Short mmCIF file of C-alpha atoms in Angstrom, two decimals:
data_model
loop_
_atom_site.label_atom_id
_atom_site.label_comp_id
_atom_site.label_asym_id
_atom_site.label_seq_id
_atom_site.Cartn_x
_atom_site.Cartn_y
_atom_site.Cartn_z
CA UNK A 147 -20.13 49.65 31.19
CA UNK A 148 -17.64 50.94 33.90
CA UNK A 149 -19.35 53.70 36.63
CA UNK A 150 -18.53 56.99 35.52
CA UNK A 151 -16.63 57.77 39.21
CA UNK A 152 -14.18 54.95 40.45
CA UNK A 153 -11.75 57.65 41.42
CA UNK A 154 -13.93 58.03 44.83
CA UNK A 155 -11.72 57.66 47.90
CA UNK A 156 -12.60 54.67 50.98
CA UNK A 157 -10.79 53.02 53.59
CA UNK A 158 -9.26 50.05 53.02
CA UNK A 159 -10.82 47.45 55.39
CA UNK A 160 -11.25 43.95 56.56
CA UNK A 161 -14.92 43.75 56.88
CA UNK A 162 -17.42 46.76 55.24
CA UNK A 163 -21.41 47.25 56.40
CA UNK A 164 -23.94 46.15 54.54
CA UNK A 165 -24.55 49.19 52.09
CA UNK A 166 -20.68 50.53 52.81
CA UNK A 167 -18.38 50.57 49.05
CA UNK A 168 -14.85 49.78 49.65
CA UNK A 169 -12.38 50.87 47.35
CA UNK A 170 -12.95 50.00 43.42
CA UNK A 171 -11.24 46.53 43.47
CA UNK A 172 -10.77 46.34 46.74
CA UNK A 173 -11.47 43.01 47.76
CA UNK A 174 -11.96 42.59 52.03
CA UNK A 175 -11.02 39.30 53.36
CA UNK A 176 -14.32 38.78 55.01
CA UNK A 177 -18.26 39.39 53.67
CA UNK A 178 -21.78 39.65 55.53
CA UNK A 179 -23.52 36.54 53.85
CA UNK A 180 -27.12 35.21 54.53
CA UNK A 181 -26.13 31.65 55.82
CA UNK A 182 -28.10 28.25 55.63
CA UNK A 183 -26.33 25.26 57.51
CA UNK A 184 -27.65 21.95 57.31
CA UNK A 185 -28.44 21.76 61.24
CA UNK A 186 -31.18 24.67 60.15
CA UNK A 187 -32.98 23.65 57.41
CA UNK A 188 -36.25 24.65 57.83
CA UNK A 189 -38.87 27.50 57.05
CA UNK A 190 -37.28 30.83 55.47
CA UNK A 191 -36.74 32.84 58.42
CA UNK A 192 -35.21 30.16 60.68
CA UNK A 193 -32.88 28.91 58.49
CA UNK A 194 -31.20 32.31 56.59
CA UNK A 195 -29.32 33.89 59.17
CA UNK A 196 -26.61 36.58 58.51
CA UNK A 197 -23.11 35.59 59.36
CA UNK A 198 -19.97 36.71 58.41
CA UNK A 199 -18.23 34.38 56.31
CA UNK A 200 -14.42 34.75 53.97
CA UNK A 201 -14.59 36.64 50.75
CA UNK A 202 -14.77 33.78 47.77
CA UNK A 203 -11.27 33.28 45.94
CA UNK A 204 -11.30 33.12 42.32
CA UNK A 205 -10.03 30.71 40.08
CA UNK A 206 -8.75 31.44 36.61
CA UNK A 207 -12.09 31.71 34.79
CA UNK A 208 -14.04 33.54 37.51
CA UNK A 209 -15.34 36.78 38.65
CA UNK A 210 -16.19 38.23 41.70
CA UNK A 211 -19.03 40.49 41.57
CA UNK A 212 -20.05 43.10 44.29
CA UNK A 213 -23.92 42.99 44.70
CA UNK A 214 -26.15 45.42 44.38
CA UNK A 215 -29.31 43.46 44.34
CA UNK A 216 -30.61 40.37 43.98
CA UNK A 217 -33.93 38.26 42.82
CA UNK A 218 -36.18 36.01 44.99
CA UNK A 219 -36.51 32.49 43.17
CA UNK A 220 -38.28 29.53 44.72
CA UNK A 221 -35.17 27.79 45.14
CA UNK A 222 -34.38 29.90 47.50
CA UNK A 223 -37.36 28.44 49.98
CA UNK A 224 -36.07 24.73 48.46
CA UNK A 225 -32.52 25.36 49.48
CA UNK A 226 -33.40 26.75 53.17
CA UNK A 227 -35.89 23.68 53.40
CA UNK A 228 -33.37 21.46 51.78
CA UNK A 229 -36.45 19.49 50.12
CA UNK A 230 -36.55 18.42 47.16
CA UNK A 231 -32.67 17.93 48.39
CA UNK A 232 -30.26 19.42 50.50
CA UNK A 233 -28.06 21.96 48.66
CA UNK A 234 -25.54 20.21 50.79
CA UNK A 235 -25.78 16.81 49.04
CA UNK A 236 -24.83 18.86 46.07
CA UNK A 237 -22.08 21.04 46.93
CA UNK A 238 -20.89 19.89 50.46
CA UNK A 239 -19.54 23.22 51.62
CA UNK A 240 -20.11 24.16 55.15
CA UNK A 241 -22.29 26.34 54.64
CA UNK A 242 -24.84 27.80 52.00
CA UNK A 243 -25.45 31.51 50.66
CA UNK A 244 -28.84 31.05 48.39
CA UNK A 245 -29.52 33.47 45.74
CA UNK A 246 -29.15 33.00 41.75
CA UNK A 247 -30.81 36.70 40.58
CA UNK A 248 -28.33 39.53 40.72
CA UNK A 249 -27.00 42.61 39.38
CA UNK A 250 -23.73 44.21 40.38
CA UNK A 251 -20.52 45.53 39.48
CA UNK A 252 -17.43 43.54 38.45
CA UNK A 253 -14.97 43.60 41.36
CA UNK A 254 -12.16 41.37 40.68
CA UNK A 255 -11.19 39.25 37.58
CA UNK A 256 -9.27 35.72 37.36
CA UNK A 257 -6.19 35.62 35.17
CA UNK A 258 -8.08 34.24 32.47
CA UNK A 259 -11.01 36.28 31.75
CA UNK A 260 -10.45 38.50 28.52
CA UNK A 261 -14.49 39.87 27.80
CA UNK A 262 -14.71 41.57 31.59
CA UNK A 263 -13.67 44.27 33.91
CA UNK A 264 -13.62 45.38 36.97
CA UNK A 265 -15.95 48.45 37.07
CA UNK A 266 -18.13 46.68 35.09
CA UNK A 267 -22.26 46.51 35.58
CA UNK A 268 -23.35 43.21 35.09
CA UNK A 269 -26.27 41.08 35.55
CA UNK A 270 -25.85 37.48 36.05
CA UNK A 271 -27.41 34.13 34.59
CA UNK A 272 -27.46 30.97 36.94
CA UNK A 273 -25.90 28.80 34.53
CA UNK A 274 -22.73 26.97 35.43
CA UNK A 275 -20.65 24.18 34.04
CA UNK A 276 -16.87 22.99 33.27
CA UNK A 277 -16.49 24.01 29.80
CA UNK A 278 -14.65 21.21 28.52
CA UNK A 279 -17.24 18.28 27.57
CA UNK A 280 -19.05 17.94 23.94
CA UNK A 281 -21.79 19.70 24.72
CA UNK A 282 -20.20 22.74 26.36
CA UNK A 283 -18.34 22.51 23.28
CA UNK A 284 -20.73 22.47 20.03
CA UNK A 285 -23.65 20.95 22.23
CA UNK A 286 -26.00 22.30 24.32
CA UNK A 287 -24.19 22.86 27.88
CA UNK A 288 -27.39 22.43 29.37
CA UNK A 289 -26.94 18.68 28.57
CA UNK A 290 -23.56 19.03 30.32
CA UNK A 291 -23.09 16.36 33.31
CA UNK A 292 -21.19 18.99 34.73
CA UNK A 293 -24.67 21.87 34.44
CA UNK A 294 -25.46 23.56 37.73
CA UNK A 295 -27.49 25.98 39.27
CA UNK A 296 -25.34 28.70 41.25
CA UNK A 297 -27.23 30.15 44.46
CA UNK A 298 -28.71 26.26 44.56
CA UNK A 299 -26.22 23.66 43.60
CA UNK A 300 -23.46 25.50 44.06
CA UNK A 301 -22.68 27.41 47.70
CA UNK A 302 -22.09 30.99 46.86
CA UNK A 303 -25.16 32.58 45.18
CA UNK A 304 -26.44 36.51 45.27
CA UNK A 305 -28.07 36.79 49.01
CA UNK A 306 -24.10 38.05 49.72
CA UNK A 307 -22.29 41.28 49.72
CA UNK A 308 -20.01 39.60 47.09
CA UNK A 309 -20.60 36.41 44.87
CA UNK A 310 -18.44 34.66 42.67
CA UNK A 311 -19.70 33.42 39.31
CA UNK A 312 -18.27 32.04 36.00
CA UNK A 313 -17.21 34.68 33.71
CA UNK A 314 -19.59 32.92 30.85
CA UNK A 315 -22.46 33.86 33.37
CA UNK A 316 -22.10 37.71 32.93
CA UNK A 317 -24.37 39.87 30.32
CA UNK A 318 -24.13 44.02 30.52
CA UNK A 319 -27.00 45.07 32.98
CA UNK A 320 -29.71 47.61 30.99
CA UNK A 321 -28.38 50.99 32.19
CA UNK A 322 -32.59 52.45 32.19
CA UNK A 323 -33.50 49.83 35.18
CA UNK A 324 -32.57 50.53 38.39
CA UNK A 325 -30.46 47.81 40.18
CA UNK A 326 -33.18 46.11 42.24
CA UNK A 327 -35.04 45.86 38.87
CA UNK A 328 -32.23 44.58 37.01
CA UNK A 329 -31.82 41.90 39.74
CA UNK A 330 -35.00 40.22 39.28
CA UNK A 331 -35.41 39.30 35.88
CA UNK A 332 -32.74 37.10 34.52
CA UNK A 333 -33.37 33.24 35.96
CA UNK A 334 -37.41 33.45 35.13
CA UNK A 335 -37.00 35.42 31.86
CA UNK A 336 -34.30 33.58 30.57
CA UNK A 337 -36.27 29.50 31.45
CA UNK A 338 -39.13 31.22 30.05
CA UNK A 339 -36.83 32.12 26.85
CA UNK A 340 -35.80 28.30 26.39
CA UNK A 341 -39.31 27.23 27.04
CA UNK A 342 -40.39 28.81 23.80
CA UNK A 343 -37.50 29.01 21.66
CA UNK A 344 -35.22 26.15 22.88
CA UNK A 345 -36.87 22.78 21.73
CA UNK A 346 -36.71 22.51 17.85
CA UNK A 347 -38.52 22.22 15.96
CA UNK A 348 -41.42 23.09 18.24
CA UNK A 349 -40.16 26.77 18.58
CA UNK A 350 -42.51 29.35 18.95
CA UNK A 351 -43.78 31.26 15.94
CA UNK A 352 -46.21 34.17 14.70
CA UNK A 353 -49.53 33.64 15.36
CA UNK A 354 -49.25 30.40 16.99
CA UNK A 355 -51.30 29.85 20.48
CA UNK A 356 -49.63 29.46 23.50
CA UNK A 357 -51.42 28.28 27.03
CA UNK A 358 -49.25 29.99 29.99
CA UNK A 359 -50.28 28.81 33.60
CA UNK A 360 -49.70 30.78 36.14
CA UNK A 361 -49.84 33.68 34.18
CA UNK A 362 -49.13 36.60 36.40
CA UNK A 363 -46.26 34.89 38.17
CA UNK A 364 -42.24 35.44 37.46
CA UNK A 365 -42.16 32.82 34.63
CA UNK A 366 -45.95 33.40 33.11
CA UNK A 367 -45.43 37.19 33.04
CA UNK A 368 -42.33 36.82 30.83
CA UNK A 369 -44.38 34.05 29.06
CA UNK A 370 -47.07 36.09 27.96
CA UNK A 371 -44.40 39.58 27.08
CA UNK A 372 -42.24 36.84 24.56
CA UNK A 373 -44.90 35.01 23.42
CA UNK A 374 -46.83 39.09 22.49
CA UNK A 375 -43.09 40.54 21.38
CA UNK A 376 -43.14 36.97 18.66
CA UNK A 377 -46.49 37.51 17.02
CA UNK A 378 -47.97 34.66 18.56
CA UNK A 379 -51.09 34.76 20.94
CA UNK A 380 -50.84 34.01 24.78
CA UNK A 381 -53.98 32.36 26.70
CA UNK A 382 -52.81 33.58 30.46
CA UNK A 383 -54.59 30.97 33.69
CA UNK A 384 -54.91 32.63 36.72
CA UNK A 385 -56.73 31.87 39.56
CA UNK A 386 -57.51 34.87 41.11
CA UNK A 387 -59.63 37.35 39.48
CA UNK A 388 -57.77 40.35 40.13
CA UNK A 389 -54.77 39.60 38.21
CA UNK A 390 -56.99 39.20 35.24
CA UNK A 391 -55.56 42.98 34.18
CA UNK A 392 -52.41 42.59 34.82
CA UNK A 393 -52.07 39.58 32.39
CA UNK A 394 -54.26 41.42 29.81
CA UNK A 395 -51.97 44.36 30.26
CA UNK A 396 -48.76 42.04 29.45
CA UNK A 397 -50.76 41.44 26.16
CA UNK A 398 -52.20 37.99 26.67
CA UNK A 399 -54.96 37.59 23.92
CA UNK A 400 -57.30 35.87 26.50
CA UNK A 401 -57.01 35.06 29.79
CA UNK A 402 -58.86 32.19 32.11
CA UNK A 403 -59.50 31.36 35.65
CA UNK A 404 -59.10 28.10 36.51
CA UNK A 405 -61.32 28.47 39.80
CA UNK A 406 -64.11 28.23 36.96
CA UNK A 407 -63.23 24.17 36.52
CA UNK A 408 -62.92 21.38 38.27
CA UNK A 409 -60.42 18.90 36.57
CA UNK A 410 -57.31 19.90 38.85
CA UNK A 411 -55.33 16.96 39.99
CA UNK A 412 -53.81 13.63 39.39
CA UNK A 413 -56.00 11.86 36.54
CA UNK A 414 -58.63 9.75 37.83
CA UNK A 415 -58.76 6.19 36.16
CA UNK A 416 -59.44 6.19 32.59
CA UNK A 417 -63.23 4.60 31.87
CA UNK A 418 -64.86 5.38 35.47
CA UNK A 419 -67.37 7.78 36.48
CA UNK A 420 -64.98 10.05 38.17
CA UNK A 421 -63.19 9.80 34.66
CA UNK A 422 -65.83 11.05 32.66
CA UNK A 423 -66.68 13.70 35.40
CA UNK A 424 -63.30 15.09 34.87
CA UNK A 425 -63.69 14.57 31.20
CA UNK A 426 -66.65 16.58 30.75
CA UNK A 427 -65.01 19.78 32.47
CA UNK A 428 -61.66 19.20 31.01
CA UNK A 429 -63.85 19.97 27.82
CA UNK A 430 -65.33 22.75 29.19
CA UNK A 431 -61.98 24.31 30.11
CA UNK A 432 -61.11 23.46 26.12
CA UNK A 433 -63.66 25.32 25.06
CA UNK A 434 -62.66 28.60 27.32
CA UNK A 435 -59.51 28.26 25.35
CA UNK A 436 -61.62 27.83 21.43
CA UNK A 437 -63.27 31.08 22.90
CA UNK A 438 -60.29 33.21 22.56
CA UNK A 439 -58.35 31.10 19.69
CA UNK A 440 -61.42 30.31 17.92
CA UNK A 441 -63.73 26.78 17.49
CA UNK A 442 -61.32 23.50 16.85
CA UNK A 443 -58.14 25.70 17.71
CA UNK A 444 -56.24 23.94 20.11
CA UNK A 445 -53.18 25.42 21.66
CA UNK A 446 -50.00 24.96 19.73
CA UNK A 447 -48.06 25.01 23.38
CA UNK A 448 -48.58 24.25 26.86
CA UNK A 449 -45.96 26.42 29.43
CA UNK A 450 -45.91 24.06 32.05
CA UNK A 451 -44.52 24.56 35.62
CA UNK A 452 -47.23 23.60 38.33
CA UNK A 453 -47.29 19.83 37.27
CA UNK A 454 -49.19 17.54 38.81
CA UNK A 455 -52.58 19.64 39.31
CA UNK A 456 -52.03 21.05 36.14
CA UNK A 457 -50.40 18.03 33.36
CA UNK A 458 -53.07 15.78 32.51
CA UNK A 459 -55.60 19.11 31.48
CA UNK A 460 -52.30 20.25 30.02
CA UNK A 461 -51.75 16.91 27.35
CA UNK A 462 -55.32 16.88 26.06
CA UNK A 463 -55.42 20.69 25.52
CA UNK A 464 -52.88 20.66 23.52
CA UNK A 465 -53.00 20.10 19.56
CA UNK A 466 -52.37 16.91 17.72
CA UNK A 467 -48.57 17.32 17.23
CA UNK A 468 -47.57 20.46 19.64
CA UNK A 469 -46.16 20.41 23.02
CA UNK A 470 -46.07 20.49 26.49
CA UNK A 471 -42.84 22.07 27.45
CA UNK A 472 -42.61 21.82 31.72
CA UNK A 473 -40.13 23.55 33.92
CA UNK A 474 -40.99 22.42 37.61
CA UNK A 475 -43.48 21.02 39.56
CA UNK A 476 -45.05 23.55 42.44
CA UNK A 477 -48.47 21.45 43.05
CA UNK A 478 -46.60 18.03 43.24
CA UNK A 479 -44.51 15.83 40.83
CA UNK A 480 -46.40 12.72 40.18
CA UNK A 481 -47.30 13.49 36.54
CA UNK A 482 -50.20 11.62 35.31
CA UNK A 483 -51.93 11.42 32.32
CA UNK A 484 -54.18 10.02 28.92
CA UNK A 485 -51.19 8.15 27.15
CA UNK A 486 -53.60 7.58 24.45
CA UNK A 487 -54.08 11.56 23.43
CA UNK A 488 -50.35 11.46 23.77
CA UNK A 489 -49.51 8.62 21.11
CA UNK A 490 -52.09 8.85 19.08
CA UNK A 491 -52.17 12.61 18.44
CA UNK A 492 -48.09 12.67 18.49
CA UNK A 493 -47.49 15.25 20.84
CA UNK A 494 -44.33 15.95 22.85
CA UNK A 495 -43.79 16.41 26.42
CA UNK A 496 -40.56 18.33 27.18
CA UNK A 497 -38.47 18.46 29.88
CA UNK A 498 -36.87 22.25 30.03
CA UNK A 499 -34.30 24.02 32.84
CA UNK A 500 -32.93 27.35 32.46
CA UNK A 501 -31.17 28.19 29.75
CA UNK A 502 -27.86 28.89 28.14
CA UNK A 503 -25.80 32.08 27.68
CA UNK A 504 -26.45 32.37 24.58
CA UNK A 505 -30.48 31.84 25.19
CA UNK A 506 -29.98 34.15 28.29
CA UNK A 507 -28.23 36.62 26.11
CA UNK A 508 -30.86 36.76 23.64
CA UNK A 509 -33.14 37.56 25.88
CA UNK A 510 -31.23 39.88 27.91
CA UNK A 511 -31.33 41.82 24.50
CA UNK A 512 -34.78 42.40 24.46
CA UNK A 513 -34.69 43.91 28.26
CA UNK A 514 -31.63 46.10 26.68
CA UNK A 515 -33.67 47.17 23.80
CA UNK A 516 -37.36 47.78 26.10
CA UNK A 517 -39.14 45.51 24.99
CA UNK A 518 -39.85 43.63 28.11
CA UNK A 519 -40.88 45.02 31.46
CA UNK A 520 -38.95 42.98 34.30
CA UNK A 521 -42.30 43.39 36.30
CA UNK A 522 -40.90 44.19 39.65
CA UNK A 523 -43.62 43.89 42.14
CA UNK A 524 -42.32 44.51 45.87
CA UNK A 525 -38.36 44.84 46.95
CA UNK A 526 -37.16 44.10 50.08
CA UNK A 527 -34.39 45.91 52.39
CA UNK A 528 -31.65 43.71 53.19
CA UNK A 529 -32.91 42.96 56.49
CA UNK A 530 -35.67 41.60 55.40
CA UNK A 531 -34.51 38.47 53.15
CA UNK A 532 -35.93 36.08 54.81
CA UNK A 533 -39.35 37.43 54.89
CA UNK A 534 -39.29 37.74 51.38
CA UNK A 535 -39.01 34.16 51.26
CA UNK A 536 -41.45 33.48 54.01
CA UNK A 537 -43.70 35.40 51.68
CA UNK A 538 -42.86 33.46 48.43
CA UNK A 539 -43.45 30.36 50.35
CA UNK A 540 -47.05 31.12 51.62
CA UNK A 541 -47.69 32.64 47.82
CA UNK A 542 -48.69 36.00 49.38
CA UNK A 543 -46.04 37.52 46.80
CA UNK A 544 -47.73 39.99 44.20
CA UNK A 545 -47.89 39.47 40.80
CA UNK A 546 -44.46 39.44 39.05
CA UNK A 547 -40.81 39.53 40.47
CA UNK A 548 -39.51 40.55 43.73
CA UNK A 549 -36.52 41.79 44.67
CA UNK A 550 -34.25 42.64 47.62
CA UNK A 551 -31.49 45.64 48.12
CA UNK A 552 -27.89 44.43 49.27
CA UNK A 553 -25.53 46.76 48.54
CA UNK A 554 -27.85 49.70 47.01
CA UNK A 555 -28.84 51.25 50.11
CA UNK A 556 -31.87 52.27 48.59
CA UNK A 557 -34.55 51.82 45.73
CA UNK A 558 -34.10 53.84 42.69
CA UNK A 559 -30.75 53.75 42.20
CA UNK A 560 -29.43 53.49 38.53
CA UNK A 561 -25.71 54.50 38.16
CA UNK A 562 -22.50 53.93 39.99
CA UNK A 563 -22.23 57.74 41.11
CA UNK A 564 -25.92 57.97 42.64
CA UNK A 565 -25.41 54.57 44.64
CA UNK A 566 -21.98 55.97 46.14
CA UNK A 567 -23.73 59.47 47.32
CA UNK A 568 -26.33 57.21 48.99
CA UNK A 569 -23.95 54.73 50.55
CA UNK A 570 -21.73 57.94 51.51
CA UNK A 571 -24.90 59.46 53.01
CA UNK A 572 -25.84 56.37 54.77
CA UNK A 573 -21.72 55.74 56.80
#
């Protein structure tokens, strides 16, 4: 949807503030961009550092959005840290602007794009790839050789006062959320999407049970709203008590702490006393589970992400023939578990990341149509990017999504003419 005012007069310029809106379509050579460089890989707030840096150029295919806000993924604390890899390896630009959560407005077009404008207020999935392969082409383009994350494995994501994306990455932005909470939403809600929906035949259906770790986080708080908004029941983990209500209040049918059990961790060996230890609770936390789904009611689907405290509780828990769909690996990635619940009960382990546009779209639509909450927790001025990260990394975040303000010069901003009177207000 265009802004309602792009008849506003600006000065043409080189370089704008942070905050400052230059002409509509206006593009200045130069940008203020948090940086990484290789030589500064480290914690958060050592290795972001504002810089100013040249404008992207387009190619045919490609937009260049001017950001109003963007989301705070862990990749962003992986690509400052450059572990599990340097975002250098991947892209080998000089330098690296982090970021794959944003909403915006359309700024410039490439010759080639026909479904976008400029004026244009779009929020954008992290999906990228070359378009021209089989599976970009009556596949799935996640399967594409060519598949990358921008903001990660590519060097130009949101933290920026412009970014340049694919035009296939673009959905409208839902015009009742302000921009900060439109920024924040896409990259968890849209892996959670594929998660559920995305590996046939094991999609998620009515009144099927669903275990969600790490309930009240970006990815289990979309979890639970999909899982509620299909009919099916969600069984939310958390391990602090006071984020038992805000999972219930997502509509999770149950929810458990796993401070209550002590099976976390890499499987001990199978037939020794520490074995059956960890065998005993793992049963106990199975039976937490037939409290809220009922005796013999095993969980039709594991959402996986923590990984290696998490998977081996995660394959027995599940029911003979369901799945274990996993999307990262925050406690570790050495994976271990029971092969012999695995063969001999038939279930599937799956391997999930992001999603495509047209998963991303489909869940976009439910944001469009309120029925998900992006579950915005804190937002963070511009300054203040790196923090945000620090935060992420230390998991002091609160429960849900946080966001931070790049060119909205404020919080509570929804359309095109309110952020101008603020900017205007602000230079």
């Amino acid at each position: 949807m265009a802004p309602l005012d792009a008849g506003y007069e600006a000065p043409e310029k080189d370089l704008y503030e942070v905050g400052e809106i230059p002409p509509m379509g206006h593009v200045p050579k130069q940008m203020y961009a948090w940086a990484i460089r290789r030589d500064r890989h480290g914690e958060p707030d050592k290795s972001f550092q504002v810089e100013v840096v040249d404008t992207p150029t387009l190619d045919s295919n490609e937009v260049l959005v001017f950001v109003m806000a963007a989301g705070v993924n862990y990749n962003g604390v992986w690509a400052g840290l450059g572990i599990p890899i340097s975002p250098f390896d991947v892209h080998k630009a000089d330098y690296h602007i982090a970021g794959s959560d944003a909403s915006g407005i359309i700024w410039a077009v490439g010759d080639k794009v026909k479904r976008w404008k400029v004026g244009d207020e779009v929020v954008i999935h992290c999906n990228q790839d070359d378009g021209d392969d089989e599976e970009c082409n009556g596949g799935d383009p996640m399967f594409s050789d060519s598949q990358r994350i921008w903001g990660y494995e590519t060097p130009d994501g949101s933290f920026g006062q412009f970014t340049r994306v694919q035009a296939q990455q673009l959905m409208p932005r839902p015009q009742h959320l302000t921009w900060e909470e439109s920024a924040c939403y896409t990259l968890t809600l849209a892996t959670a999407y594929r998660m559920l929906f995305g590996h046939r035949p094991h999609t998620l259906k009515p009144g099927q049970n669903v275990l969600v770790w790490g309930a009240s986080g970006g990815l289990g708080s979309f979890a639970i709203q999909l899982i509620n908004t299909a009919g099916a029941n969600a069984i939310g983990v958390i391990s602090e008590e006071d984020k038992r209500e805000f999972v219930m209040s997502l509509g999770a049918k149950g929810v458990i702490n796993r401070k209550d059990f002590n099976c976390w961790g890499q499987l001990p060996e199978v037939n020794t006393d520490e074995y059956k230890a960890w065998f005993a609770e793992t049963r106990k936390f199975g039976k937490a589970i037939w409290d809220i789904t009922g005796k013999g009611n095993n969980v039709d689907m594991v959402f996986e992400h923590p990984g290696q405290a998490t998977f081996p509780v995660s394959t027995f828990v599940c029911k003979k023939g369901g799945m274990v769909v996993i999307c990262a690996g925050t406690t570790g990635y050495n994976l271990t578990m029971d092969a012999r619940y695995i063969w001999m009960h038939q279930k599937r382990v799956q391997g999930s990341h992001f999603a495509h546009l047209k998963q991303a779209a489909a869940a976009n639509k439910l944001m469009m149509e309120r029925r998900l909450d992006p579950c915005m927790s804190e937002v963070f001025p511009w300054e203040q990017i790196p923090a945000a990260h620090v935060k992420m990394r230390k998991n002091e975040h609160k429960p849900g999504n946080m966001a931070v303000l790049v060119s909205a010069t404020q919080t509570g901003l929804r359309t095109f003419e309110d952020t101008l009177e603020a900017s205007k207000a602000k230079f």
